[in-house]
């Protein structure tokens, strides 16, 4: 049960570019089972209270890929969408 809780979202490790910040990022699942986003050049995790937010960064990345993404989606839903691109 503990392992299932840690892997509840089943995030994929992906790389993407966001024109909002003009940077490349990668994702992975944290030890707590949540989505972590890192700047590719620095390997520094984007903090939860960042400006722009993780959600804004991923939303713009989807738009950069030509996806008509809804601002009302959660970060997890956006991450799943970008995995399918």
Tab-separated table of C-alpha atoms in Angstrom:
chain	number	residue	atom	x	y	z
A	1	UNK	CA	0.000	0.000	0.000
A	2	UNK	CA	2.822	2.410	0.820
A	3	UNK	CA	4.415	1.828	-2.599
A	4	UNK	CA	1.064	2.334	-4.324
A	5	UNK	CA	0.656	5.688	-2.572
A	6	UNK	CA	4.110	6.802	-3.715
A	7	UNK	CA	3.391	5.845	-7.310
A	8	UNK	CA	-0.232	6.945	-7.450
A	9	UNK	CA	0.144	9.373	-10.349
A	10	UNK	CA	2.509	7.349	-12.562
A	11	UNK	CA	4.366	10.344	-13.981
A	12	UNK	CA	6.613	9.781	-16.958
A	13	UNK	CA	10.063	11.309	-17.169
A	14	UNK	CA	9.813	13.830	-19.992
A	15	UNK	CA	11.754	16.800	-21.336
A	16	UNK	CA	10.148	19.913	-22.770
A	17	UNK	CA	10.776	23.545	-23.700
A	18	UNK	CA	8.672	26.493	-22.505
A	19	UNK	CA	8.834	29.829	-24.337
A	20	UNK	CA	7.438	31.478	-21.205
A	21	UNK	CA	10.878	31.222	-19.590
A	22	UNK	CA	12.928	30.339	-22.682
A	23	UNK	CA	14.264	27.259	-20.847
A	24	UNK	CA	14.236	23.479	-21.127
A	25	UNK	CA	12.813	21.341	-18.311
A	26	UNK	CA	12.455	17.719	-17.319
A	27	UNK	CA	10.014	15.999	-14.997
A	28	UNK	CA	10.200	13.096	-12.607
A	29	UNK	CA	8.261	11.706	-9.702
A	30	UNK	CA	9.453	12.898	-6.295
A	31	UNK	CA	10.032	10.589	-3.346
A	32	UNK	CA	6.584	11.599	-2.091
A	33	UNK	CA	4.930	10.534	-5.339
A	34	UNK	CA	4.294	14.061	-6.627
A	35	UNK	CA	5.379	15.728	-9.851
A	36	UNK	CA	8.754	17.490	-9.765
A	37	UNK	CA	9.924	19.811	-12.542
A	38	UNK	CA	13.604	20.676	-12.962
A	39	UNK	CA	15.447	23.196	-15.127
A	40	UNK	CA	17.518	21.095	-17.495
A	41	UNK	CA	20.603	23.355	-17.525
A	42	UNK	CA	20.904	23.703	-13.742
A	43	UNK	CA	19.155	20.546	-12.437
A	44	UNK	CA	17.410	22.819	-9.916
A	45	UNK	CA	13.821	21.952	-9.060
A	46	UNK	CA	11.207	24.589	-9.817
A	47	UNK	CA	9.699	25.464	-6.414
A	48	UNK	CA	5.979	25.102	-5.793
A	49	UNK	CA	5.603	28.839	-5.220
A	50	UNK	CA	7.641	29.915	-8.270
A	51	UNK	CA	6.698	32.787	-10.537
A	52	UNK	CA	5.878	31.744	-13.197
A	53	UNK	CA	4.324	28.672	-11.656
A	54	UNK	CA	4.970	25.084	-12.712
A	55	UNK	CA	1.477	25.030	-14.187
A	56	UNK	CA	2.110	28.177	-16.260
A	57	UNK	CA	5.399	26.751	-17.541
A	58	UNK	CA	3.823	23.453	-18.639
A	59	UNK	CA	0.744	25.197	-20.071
A	60	UNK	CA	2.949	27.378	-22.274
A	61	UNK	CA	4.983	24.343	-23.344
A	62	UNK	CA	1.777	22.710	-24.557
A	63	UNK	CA	0.806	25.856	-26.433
A	64	UNK	CA	4.304	25.928	-27.962
A	65	UNK	CA	3.582	22.434	-29.292
A	66	UNK	CA	0.356	23.660	-30.903
A	67	UNK	CA	-1.940	22.158	-28.281
A	68	UNK	CA	-5.086	24.077	-27.380
A	69	UNK	CA	-4.665	23.601	-23.623
A	70	UNK	CA	-7.243	24.752	-21.089
A	71	UNK	CA	-6.017	26.972	-18.251
A	72	UNK	CA	-8.530	25.218	-15.969
A	73	UNK	CA	-6.630	21.910	-16.076
A	74	UNK	CA	-4.488	20.874	-13.129
A	75	UNK	CA	-0.712	20.577	-13.353
A	76	UNK	CA	-1.094	16.789	-13.346
A	77	UNK	CA	-3.567	16.894	-16.238
A	78	UNK	CA	-1.275	19.210	-18.202
A	79	UNK	CA	1.706	16.911	-17.592
A	80	UNK	CA	-0.291	13.937	-18.859
A	81	UNK	CA	-1.229	15.931	-21.975
A	82	UNK	CA	2.353	16.920	-22.718
A	83	UNK	CA	3.415	13.258	-22.376
A	84	UNK	CA	1.070	12.408	-25.218
A	85	UNK	CA	2.619	14.983	-27.562
